[in-house]
XYZ file of C-alpha atoms in Angstrom:
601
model
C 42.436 4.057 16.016
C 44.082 7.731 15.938
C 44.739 9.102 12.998
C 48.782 8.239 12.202
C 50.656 6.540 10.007
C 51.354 6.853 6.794
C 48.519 8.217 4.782
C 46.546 5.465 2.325
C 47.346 6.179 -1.602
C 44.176 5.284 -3.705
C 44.875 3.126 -6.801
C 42.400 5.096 -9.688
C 39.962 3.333 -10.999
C 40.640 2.743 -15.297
C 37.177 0.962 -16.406
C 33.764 3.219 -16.408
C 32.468 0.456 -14.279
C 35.122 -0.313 -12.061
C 34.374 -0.164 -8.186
C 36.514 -0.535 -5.204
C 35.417 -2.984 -2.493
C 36.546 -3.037 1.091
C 37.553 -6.443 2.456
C 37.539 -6.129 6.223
C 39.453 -8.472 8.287
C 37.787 -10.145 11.213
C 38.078 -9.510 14.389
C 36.746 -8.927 17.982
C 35.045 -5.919 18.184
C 37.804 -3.514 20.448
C 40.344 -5.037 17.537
C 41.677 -2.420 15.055
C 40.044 -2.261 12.338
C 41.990 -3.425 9.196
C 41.080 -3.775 5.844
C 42.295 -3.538 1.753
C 40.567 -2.567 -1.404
C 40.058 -4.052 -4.535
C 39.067 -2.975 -7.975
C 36.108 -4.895 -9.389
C 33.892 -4.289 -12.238
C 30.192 -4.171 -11.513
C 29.421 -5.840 -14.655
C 30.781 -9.491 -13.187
C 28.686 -9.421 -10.564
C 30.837 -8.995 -7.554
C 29.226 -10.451 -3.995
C 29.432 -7.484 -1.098
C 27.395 -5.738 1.238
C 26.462 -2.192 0.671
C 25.539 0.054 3.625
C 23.586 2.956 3.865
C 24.561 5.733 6.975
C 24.771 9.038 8.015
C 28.880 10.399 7.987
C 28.116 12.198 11.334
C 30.640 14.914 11.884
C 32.247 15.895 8.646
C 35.730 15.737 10.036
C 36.745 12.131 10.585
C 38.019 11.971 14.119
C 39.626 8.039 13.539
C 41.094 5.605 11.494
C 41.401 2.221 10.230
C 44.289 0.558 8.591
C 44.122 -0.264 4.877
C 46.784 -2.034 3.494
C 48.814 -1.135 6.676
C 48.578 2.372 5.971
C 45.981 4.951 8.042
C 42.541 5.728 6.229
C 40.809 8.573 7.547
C 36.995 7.762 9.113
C 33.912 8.921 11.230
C 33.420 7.398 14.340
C 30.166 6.286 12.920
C 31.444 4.686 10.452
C 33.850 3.078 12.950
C 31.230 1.951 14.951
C 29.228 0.318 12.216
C 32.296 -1.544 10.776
C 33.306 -2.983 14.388
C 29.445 -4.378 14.401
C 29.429 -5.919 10.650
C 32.986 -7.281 11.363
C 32.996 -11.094 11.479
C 34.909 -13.064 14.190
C 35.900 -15.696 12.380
C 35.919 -14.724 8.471
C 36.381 -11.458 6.506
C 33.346 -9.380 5.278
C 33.319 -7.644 1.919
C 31.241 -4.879 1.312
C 31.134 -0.930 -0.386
C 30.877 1.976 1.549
C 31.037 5.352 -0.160
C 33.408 6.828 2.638
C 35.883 4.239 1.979
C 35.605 2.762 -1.314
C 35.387 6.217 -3.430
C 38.263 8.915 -3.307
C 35.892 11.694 -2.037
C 39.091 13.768 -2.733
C 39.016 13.253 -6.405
C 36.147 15.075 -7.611
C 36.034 13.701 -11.388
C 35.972 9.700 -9.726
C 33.653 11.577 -7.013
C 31.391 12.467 -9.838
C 31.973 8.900 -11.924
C 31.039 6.971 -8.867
C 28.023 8.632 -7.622
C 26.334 7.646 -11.148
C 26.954 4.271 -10.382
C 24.915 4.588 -7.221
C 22.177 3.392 -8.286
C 23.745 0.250 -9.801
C 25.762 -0.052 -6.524
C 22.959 -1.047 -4.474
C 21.364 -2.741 -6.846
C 23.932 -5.396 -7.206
C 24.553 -5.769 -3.506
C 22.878 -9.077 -1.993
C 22.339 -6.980 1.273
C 21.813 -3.666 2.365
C 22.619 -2.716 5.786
C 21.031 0.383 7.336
C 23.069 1.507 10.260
C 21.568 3.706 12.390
C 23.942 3.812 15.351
C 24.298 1.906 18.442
C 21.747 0.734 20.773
C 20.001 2.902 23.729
C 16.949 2.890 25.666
C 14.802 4.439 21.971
C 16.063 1.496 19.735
C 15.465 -1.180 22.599
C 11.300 0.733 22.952
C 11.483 0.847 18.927
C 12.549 -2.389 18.026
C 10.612 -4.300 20.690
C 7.442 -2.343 19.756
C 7.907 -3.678 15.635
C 8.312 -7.165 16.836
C 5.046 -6.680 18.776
C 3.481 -5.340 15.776
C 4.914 -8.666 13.354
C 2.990 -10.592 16.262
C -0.388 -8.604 16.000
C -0.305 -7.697 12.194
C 0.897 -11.102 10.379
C -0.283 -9.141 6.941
C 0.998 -6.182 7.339
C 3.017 -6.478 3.697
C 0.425 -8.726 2.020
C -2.207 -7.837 -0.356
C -5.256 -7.036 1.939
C -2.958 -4.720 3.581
C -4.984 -0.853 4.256
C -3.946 2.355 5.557
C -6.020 2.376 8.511
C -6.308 -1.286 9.616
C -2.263 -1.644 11.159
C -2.322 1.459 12.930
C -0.743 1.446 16.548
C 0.718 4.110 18.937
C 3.080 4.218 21.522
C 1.347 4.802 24.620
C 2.850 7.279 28.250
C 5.268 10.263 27.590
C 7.772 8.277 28.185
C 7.499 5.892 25.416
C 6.602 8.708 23.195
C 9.608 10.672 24.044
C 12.331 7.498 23.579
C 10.389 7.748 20.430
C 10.954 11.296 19.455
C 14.599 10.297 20.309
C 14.923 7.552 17.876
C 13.187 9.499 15.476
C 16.061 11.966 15.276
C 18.873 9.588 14.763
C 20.743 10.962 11.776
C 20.025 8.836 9.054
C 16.536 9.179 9.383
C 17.069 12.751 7.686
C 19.741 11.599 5.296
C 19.097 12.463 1.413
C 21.457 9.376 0.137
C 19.742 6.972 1.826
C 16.572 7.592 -0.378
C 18.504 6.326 -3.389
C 20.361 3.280 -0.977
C 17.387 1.866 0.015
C 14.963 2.638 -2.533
C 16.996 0.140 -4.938
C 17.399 -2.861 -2.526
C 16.625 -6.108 -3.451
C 17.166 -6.677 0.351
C 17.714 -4.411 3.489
C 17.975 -4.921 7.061
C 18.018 -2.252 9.659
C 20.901 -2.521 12.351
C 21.352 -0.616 15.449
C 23.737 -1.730 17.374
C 23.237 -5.247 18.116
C 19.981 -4.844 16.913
C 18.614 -6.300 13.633
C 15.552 -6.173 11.871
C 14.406 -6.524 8.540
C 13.570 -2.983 6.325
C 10.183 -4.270 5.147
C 9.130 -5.109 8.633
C 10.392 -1.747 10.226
C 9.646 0.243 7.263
C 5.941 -0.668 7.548
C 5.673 -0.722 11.038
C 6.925 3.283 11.463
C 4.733 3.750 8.984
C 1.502 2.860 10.480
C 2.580 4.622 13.932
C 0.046 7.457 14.749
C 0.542 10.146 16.249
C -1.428 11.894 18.632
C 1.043 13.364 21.251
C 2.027 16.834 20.605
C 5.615 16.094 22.622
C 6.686 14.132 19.428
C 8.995 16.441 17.551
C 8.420 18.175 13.886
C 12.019 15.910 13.112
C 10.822 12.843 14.519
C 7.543 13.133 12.491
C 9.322 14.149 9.282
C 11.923 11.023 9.750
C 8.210 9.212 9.510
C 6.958 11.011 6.393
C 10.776 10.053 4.816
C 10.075 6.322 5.662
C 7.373 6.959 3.518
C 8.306 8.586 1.296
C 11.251 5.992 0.637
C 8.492 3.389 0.521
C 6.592 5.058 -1.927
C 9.429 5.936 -4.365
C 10.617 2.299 -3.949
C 7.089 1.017 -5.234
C 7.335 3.458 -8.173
C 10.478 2.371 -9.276
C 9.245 -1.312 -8.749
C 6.248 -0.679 -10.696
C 8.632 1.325 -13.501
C 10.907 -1.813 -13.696
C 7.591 -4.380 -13.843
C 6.422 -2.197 -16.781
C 9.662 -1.700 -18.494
C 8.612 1.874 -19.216
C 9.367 5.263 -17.824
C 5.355 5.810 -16.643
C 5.748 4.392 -12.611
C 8.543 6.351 -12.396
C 8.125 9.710 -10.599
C 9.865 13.390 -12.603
C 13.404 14.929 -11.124
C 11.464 17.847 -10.156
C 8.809 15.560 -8.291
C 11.818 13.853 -6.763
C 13.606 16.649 -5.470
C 10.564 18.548 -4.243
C 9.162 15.488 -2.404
C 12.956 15.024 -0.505
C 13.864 18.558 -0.605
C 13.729 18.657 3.477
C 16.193 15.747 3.036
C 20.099 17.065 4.472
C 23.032 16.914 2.258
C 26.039 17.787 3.490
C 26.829 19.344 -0.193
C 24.092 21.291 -1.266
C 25.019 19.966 -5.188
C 23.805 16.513 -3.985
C 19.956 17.756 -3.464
C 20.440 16.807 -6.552
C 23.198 14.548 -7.856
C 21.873 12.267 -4.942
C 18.370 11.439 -6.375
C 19.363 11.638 -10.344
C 19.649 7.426 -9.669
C 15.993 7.066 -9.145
C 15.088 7.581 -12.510
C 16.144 4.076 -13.964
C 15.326 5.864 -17.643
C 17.903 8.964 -17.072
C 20.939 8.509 -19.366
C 23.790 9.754 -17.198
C 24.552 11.828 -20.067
C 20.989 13.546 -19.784
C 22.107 15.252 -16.531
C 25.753 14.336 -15.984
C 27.215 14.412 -12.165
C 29.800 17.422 -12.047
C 31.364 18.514 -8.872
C 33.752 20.740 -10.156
C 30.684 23.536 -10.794
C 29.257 25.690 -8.238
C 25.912 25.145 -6.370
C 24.222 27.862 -8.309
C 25.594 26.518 -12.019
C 24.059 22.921 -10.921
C 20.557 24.094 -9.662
C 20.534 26.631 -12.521
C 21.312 23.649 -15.015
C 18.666 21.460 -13.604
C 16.059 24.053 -13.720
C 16.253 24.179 -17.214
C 16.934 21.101 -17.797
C 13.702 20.126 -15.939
C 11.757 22.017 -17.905
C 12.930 21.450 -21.558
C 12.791 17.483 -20.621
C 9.519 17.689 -19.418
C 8.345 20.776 -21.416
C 6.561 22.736 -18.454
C 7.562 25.182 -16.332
C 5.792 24.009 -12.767
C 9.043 23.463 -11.018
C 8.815 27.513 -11.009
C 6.668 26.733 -8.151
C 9.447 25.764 -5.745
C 10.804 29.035 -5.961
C 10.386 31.895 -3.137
C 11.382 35.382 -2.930
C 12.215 36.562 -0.461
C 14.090 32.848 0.525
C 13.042 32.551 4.177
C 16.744 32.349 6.197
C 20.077 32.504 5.334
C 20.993 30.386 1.853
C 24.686 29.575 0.798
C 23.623 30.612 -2.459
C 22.860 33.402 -4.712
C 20.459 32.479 -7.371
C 18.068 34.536 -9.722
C 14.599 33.934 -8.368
C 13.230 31.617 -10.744
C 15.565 28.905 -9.798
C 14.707 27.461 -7.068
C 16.839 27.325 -3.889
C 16.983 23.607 -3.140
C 18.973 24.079 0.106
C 15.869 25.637 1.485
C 13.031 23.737 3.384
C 9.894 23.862 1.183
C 7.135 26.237 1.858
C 4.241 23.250 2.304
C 4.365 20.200 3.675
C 7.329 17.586 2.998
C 6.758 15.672 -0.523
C 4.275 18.211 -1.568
C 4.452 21.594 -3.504
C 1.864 24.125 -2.319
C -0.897 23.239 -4.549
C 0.481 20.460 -5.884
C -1.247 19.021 -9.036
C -4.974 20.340 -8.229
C -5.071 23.256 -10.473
C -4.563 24.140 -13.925
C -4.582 27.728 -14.538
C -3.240 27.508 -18.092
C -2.188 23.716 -18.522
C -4.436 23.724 -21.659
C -1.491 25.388 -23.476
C 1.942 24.970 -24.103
C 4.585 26.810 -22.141
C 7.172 29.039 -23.816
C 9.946 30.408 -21.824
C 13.897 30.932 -23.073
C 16.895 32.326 -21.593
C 17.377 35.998 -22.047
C 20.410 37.768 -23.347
C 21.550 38.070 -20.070
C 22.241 34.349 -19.117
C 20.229 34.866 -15.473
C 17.250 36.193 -17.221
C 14.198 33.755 -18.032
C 11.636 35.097 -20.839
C 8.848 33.576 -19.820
C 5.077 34.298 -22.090
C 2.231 34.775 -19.719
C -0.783 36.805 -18.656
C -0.226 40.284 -16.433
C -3.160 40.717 -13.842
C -4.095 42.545 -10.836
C -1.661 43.585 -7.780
C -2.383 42.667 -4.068
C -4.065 45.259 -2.448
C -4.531 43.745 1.066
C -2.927 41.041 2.914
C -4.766 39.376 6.313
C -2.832 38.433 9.680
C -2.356 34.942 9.572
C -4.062 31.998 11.539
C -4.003 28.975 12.759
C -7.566 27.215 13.549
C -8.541 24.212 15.785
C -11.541 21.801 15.159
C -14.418 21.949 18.055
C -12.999 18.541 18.740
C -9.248 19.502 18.898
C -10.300 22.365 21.323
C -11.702 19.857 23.752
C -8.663 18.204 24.143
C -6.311 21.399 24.659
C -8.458 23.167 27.330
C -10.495 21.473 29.688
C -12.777 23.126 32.336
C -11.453 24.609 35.453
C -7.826 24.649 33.816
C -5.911 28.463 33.349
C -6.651 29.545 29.685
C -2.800 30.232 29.708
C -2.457 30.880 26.349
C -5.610 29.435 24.429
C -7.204 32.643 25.070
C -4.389 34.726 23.469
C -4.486 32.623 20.545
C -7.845 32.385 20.096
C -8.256 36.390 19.914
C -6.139 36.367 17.219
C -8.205 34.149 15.172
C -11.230 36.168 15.858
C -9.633 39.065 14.679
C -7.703 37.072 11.659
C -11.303 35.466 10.709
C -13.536 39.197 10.852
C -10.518 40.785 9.554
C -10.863 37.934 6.550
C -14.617 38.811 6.366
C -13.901 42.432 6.253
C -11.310 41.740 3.343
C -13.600 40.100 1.350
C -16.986 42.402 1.907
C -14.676 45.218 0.785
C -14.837 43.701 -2.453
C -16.947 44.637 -5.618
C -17.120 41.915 -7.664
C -19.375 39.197 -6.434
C -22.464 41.092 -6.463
C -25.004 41.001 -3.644
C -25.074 39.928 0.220
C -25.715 36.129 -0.820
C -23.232 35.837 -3.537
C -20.371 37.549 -1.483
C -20.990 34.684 1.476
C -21.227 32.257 -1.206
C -17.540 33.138 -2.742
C -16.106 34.322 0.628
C -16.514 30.435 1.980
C -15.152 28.737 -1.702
C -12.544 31.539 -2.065
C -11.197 30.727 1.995
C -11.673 26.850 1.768
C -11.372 26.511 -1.673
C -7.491 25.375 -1.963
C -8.074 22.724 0.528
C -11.644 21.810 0.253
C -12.247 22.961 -3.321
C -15.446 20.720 -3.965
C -16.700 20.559 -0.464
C -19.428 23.297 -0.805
C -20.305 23.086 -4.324
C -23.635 21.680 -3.741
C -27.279 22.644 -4.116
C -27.645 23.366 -0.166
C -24.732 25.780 -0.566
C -26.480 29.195 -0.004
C -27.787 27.549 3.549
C -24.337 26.611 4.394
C -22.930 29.712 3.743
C -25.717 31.787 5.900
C -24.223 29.653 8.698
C -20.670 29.546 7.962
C -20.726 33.498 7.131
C -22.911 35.028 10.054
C -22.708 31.692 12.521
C -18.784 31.119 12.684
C -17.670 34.166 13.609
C -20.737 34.629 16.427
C -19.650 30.633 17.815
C -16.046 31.237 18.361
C -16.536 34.954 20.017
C -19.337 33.076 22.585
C -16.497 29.967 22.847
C -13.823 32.830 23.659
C -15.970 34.100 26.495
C -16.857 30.590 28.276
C -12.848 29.682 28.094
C -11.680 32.994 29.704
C -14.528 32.276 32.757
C -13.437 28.924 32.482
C -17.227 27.544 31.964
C -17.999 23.660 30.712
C -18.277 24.718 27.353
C -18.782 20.990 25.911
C -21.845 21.283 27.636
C -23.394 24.814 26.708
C -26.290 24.562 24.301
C -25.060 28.128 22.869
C -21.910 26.371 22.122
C -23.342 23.374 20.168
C -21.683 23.335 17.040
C -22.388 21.396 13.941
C -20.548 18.648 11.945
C -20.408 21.879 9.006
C -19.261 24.146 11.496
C -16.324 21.519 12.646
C -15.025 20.396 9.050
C -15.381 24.337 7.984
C -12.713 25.156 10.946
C -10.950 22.203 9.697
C -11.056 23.459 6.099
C -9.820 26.733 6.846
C -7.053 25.723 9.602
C -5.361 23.651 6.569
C -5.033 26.798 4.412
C -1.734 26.652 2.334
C 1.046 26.616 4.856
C 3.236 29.943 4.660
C 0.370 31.740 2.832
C -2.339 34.229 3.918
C -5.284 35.032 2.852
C -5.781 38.212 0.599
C -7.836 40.827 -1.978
C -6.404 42.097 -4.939
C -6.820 45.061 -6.597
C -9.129 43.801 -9.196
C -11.196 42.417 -6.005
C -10.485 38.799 -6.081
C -9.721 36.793 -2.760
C -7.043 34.479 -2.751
C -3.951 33.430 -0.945
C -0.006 34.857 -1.254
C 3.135 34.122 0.437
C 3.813 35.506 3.506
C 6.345 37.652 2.204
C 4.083 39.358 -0.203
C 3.592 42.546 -0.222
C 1.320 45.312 -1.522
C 1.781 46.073 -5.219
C 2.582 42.480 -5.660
C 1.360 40.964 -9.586
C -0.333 38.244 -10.175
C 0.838 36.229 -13.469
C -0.126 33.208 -14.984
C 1.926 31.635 -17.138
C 1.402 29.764 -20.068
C 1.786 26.019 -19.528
C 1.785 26.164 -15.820
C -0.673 24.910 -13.074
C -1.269 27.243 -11.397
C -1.149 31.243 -10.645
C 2.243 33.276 -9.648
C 3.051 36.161 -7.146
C 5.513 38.512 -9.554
C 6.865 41.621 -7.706
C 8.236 44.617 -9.933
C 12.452 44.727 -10.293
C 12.741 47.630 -13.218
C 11.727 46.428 -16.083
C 11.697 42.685 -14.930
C 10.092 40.743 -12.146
C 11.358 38.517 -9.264
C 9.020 35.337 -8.400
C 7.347 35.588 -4.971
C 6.052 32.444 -4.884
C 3.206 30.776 -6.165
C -0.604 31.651 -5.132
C -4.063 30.922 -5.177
C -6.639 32.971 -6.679
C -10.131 32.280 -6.294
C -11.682 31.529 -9.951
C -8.523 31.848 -11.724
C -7.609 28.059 -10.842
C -9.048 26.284 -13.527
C -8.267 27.903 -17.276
C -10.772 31.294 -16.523
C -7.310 33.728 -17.642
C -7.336 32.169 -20.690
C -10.715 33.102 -21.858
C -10.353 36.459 -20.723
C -10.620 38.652 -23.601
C -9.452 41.782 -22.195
C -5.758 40.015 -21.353
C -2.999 39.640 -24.093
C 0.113 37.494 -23.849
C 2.817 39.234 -23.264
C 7.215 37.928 -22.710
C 7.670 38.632 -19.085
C 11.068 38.805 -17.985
C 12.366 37.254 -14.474
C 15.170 37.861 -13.284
C-alpha cells in the first residue's frame, strides 16, 4: 500500500512493562494489510508471535493501515506480514517496527530492555528470511534430506564430525553462497531474538522449517569450495554462534547462577561482525543476553552519542569484571573509515575485528600478568585512561606478511601441466617472507648459539597457534629440519611448479607429516599481524599497522602483551601482540622493570 493517509498517532505506553501488540486482520495475501494495536502488560502473559527480520532498506517504501490510518513499513516487513496473515482468523504478534515508536527515543530505549523478555514470552518465534527462490528451495530441500539421514542430529550422542554433509557441483554451492547472504543472516538483533526462544521456526516464503532442525543442519555443512563467499561462511559461524550463546544461557538458567552465562565484552567481541543499523545497538542489542544484568547496571540510552555509549561500556566492562582485556579489541590505526572518533583505548565496535569472528586475537591462551590485579582510572582529562603497567622494548623490524598452504592444500590448487598463473607469484613471496623471517630472527642476540636460535625461531613463529606442539624431547631434531629443511623444500617446490613438473611424485619433494602441520602452524599466524624483532631482540608478532619505534607494554591484570606507540607524553594502543616468552607471567619476574602509570590517550 503507498504511503497516504493520515499518519498513525501512537498511544504511549504508562506501565514499565507495558507492550503494544499488533492484531493483523486476515486476509488473502494481495489484500491490504490492516491491523490495530493494543497495550498489554508482559507480566499477564499475553499470547502473540514474535518475529525476528532484517528492516531491509532503512526508508520504508509502503504501508499498512492501522486503525484506518497509514503506518509507515519496509517492504520486507510487508512481505513477511502478507505470509503470517491468516485467511480466515486474525494473527497477533510483536514486531519491533510496528509495535515500538522508533520515533520516541526514551520508549525506544524502555522497550529494547524488554527484549529479552519479549521473546521469551512469545509461544513462537518466526524467523523470516524473505521469500522463496531457487537458494531456499536447494537449502531447505537439502535440511530435510539431512532430518532423513541424521535422525540424532539434536540428541545426546550427537558429535562434531559425525553429521557433516556438503553440497556437491558449483551450482549447488553457489545457490548456497546466495542464501547465505540473505540479510538476516548478518543481523545483530536476531542473536538476542532467537537466542531466547522457547520455540522458533524458520520461514521463507512459503517455506517452513523448524530452527533446531535448520540451525543444526547449517551447522554441520562443510565447506570445501573456495566459490563460497567470506559472508556466506560468516552467516554459518553466526548460526553458531547463536547456538552456542543459546546453550549458555540455557545452561545459566538450569543453574540459576550467572557462571553459563558468557561476559558483555565476550558477547560483543564474539558478534562484533554482526550489522546494526545504529552503531549504539552493537551494544544495547546484546545487553539482553545476560539474564543477571540489572537494566540499571547498563541502562539503554539513545539520546547519547555513539562515542559516550562505547566509552561508558568500556569502563563499565572493566570495573564489573575488574580486568582490563577488553583493551584488546582496540586498534590504532582503525583499519577504514569509522563514524566515530574515540580515544584509542576504547574500542571501535563498528569495526570488523582483527581475528576471526567470535574470537579476540589471542583469545584466553595467555596470561602475561593475570597473576595480578589490574589498576587503571580515568585521568583528569575525561579521555585519558591511567593505566599501571610494565614499559619494554620498541619494534625494531617488521617482516612482509604471508600466507602459507599445507603440501596437501597445494595439491589441490595446482595440478601438473596447468599455467602456474599466479601460484608462482605467490609462492615467491613466501620464500622471501619465510628467509626474510629467518633473517629477522638470526639477527638476534639473545638466544645464544646456532641450536638454540632454531629452537626459539620455530616456538617464537608457531608459538601463538601451536604453542605446545614442539615442546618435546625430539625438539632440537625437529628444528634442524624445520630451520634448514623448510626453506630448501619450498624453493625446490617453486622450481618444479614454474616447469610445470609432477611434483606429487618427485622424491626431492617428499615432505613429511612435520613439515605439513609446520606450514599449517605458521599459515594460521594471528590474522592482521606479522611477524617481528624488537629492539631488545625478542621475536614476536604486531599489528600490521605497527611501526618502528612501536612499545611493547604489559599491563597489570591483563592477558596478554600490548603494542603502545608514543603521543607526547601519552601513548595510543596499537593493538595487542605476541611476544615470544613474555606470554606466560616472565615480565613480572623481571627485576630490572618497575611499574610505572602509563597514560593512553
Amino acid at each position: 500500500m503507498a504511503l497516504t493517509g493520515l499518519s498513525y498517532v501512537y498511544q504511549p505506553l504508562k506501565g514499565d512493562r507495558d507492550i503494544r501488540l499488533l492484531r493483523l486482520e486476515c486476509g488473502r495475501y494481495s489484500d491490504d494489510l490492516r491491523c490495530s494495536l493494543s497495550i498489554v502488560h508482559l507480566d499477564d502473559e499475553p499470547v502473540y508471535e514474535a518475529v525476528s527480520y532484517a528492516w531491509g532498506e532503512t526508508i520504508p517504501s509502503t504501508s499498512l493501515l492501522c486503525s484506518g490510518r497509514s503506518l509507515p513499513i519496509t517492504q520486507n516487513l510487508s512481505d513477511a506480514l502478507r505470509r503470517l496473515r491468516y485467511s480466515d482468523r486474525p494473527w497477533t504478534g510483536w514486531i519491533d517496527a510496528v509495535c515500538v515508536n522508533q520515533r520516541n527515543l526514551l520508549e525506544r530505549g524502555r522497550q529494547v530492555q524488554l527484549m529479552r523478555d519479549v521473546f521469551r514470552g512469545a509461544k513462537q518465534v518466526v524467523i523470516w528470511l524473505g521469500e522463496e527462490a531457487a537458494d531456499a528451495h536447494l537449502v531447505f530441500t537439502a535440511i530435510s534430506r539431512y532430518k532423513e539421514k541424521f535422525q540424532n542430529y539434536s540428541g545426546p550422542n550427537r558429535s562434531e564430525t559425525s553429521f557433516s554433509w556438503q553440497f556437491t557441483g558449483d551450482e549447488q554451492w553457489a545457490l548456497f553462497t546466495q542464501f547465505g547472504e540473505r540479510a538476516w543472516f548478518t543481523r545483530l538483533w536476531v542473536v538476542q531474538e532467537v537466542a531466547w526462544a522457547c520455540r522458533a521456526s524458520v520461514v521463507c516464503g512459503q517455506l517452513v522449517v523448524d530452527w533446531q532442525l535448520f540451525s543444526a543442519a547449517l551447522c554441520d555443512v562443510k565447506f570445501d569450495n573456495t566459490s563460497v563467499s567470506d559472508l556466506a561462511q560468516f552467516s554459518v559461524i553466526s548460526i553458531r554462534n547463536i547456538t552456542s550463546t543459546s546453550k549458555s544461557i540455557v545452561q545459566g538458567a538450569t543453574e540459576r547462577s550467572s557462571e553459563g552465562e558468557r561476559s558483555l565484552a565476550e558477547l560483543v567481541s564474539r558478534y562484533r561482525h554482526c550489522y546494526a543499523t545504529d552503531p549504539r545497538d552493537k551494544i544495547f542489542a546484546l545487553l539482553g543476553l545476560r539474564a543477571s544484568l540489572p537494566a540499571a547496571a547498563f541502562p539503554v540510552d539513545y539520546t547519547k552519542s555513539t562515542a559516550a555509549v562505547y566509552k561508558d561500556f568500556a569502563l563499565y566492562v572493566m570495573r564489573e569484571e575488574a580486568n582490563i582485556d577488553i583493551l584488546s579489541a582496540s586498534c590504532h590505526p582503525s583499519p577504514g573509515t569509522s563514524c566515530v572518533t574515540l580515544p584509542s583505548w576504547v574500542p571501535d565496535w563498528t569495526k570488523t575485528s582483527r581475528s576471526y569472528p567470535g574470537t579476540t586475537v589471542f583469545g584466553n591462551y595467555y596470561h602475561a600478568a593475570t597473576d595480578v590485579v589490574c589498576s587503571f582510572r580515568l585521568g583528569e582529562d575525561p579521555n585519558m585512561l591511567l593505566v599501571d603497567g610494565l614499559l619494554m622494548s620498541q619494534v625494531a623490524h617488521v617482516c612482509r606478511d604471508w600466507v602459507l598452504s599445507t603440501y596437501g592444500n597445494l595439491e589441490k590448487e595446482l595440478y601438473p601441466g596447468e599455467s602456474p598463473g599466479k601460484l608462482v607469484d605467490a609462492l615467491e613471496l613466501q620464500v622471501h617472507a619465510l628467509k626474510e623471517a629467518m633473517l629477522t630472527a638470526a639477527s638476534s642476540q639473545i638466544y645464544g648459539g646456532k641450536a638454540a636460535l632454531r629452537r626459539n625461531f620455530v616456538l617464537a613463529l608457531t608459538g601463538y597457534s601451536n604453542r605446545n606442539k614442539y615442546t618435546t624431547a625430539n625438539l632440537e631434531a625437529d628444528a634442524v629440519i624445520l630451520y634448514d629443511g623448510y626453506l630448501s623444500w619450498m624453493k625446490k617446490f617453486l622450481e618444479a611448479i614454474r616447469d610445470r613438473r609432477d611434483f606429487r611424485n618427485d622424491p626431492e619433494l617428499v615432505v613429511t607429516d612435520e613439515m605439513d602441520e609446520f606450514a599449517l602452524a605458521i599459515g594460521f599466524k594471528p590474522f592482521h599481524h606479522r611477524f617481528c624483532r624488537f629492539s631488545d631482540g625478542r621475536l614476536g608478532y604486531v599489528p600490521e599497522e605497527a611501526a618502528l619505534g612501536d612499545q611493547i607494554a604489559i599491563f597489570l591484570g591483563a592477558s596478554t602483551p600490548f603494542l603502545l606507540r608514543p603521543h607526547g607524553d601519552a601513548y595510543i594502543i596499537v593493538g595487542e601482540i605476541y611476544v615470544y616468552k613474555m606470554m606466560d607471567g616472565e615480565a613480572l619476574k623481571d627485576p630490572h622493570l618497575q611499574v610505572e602509570t602509563i597514560k593512553l590517550v
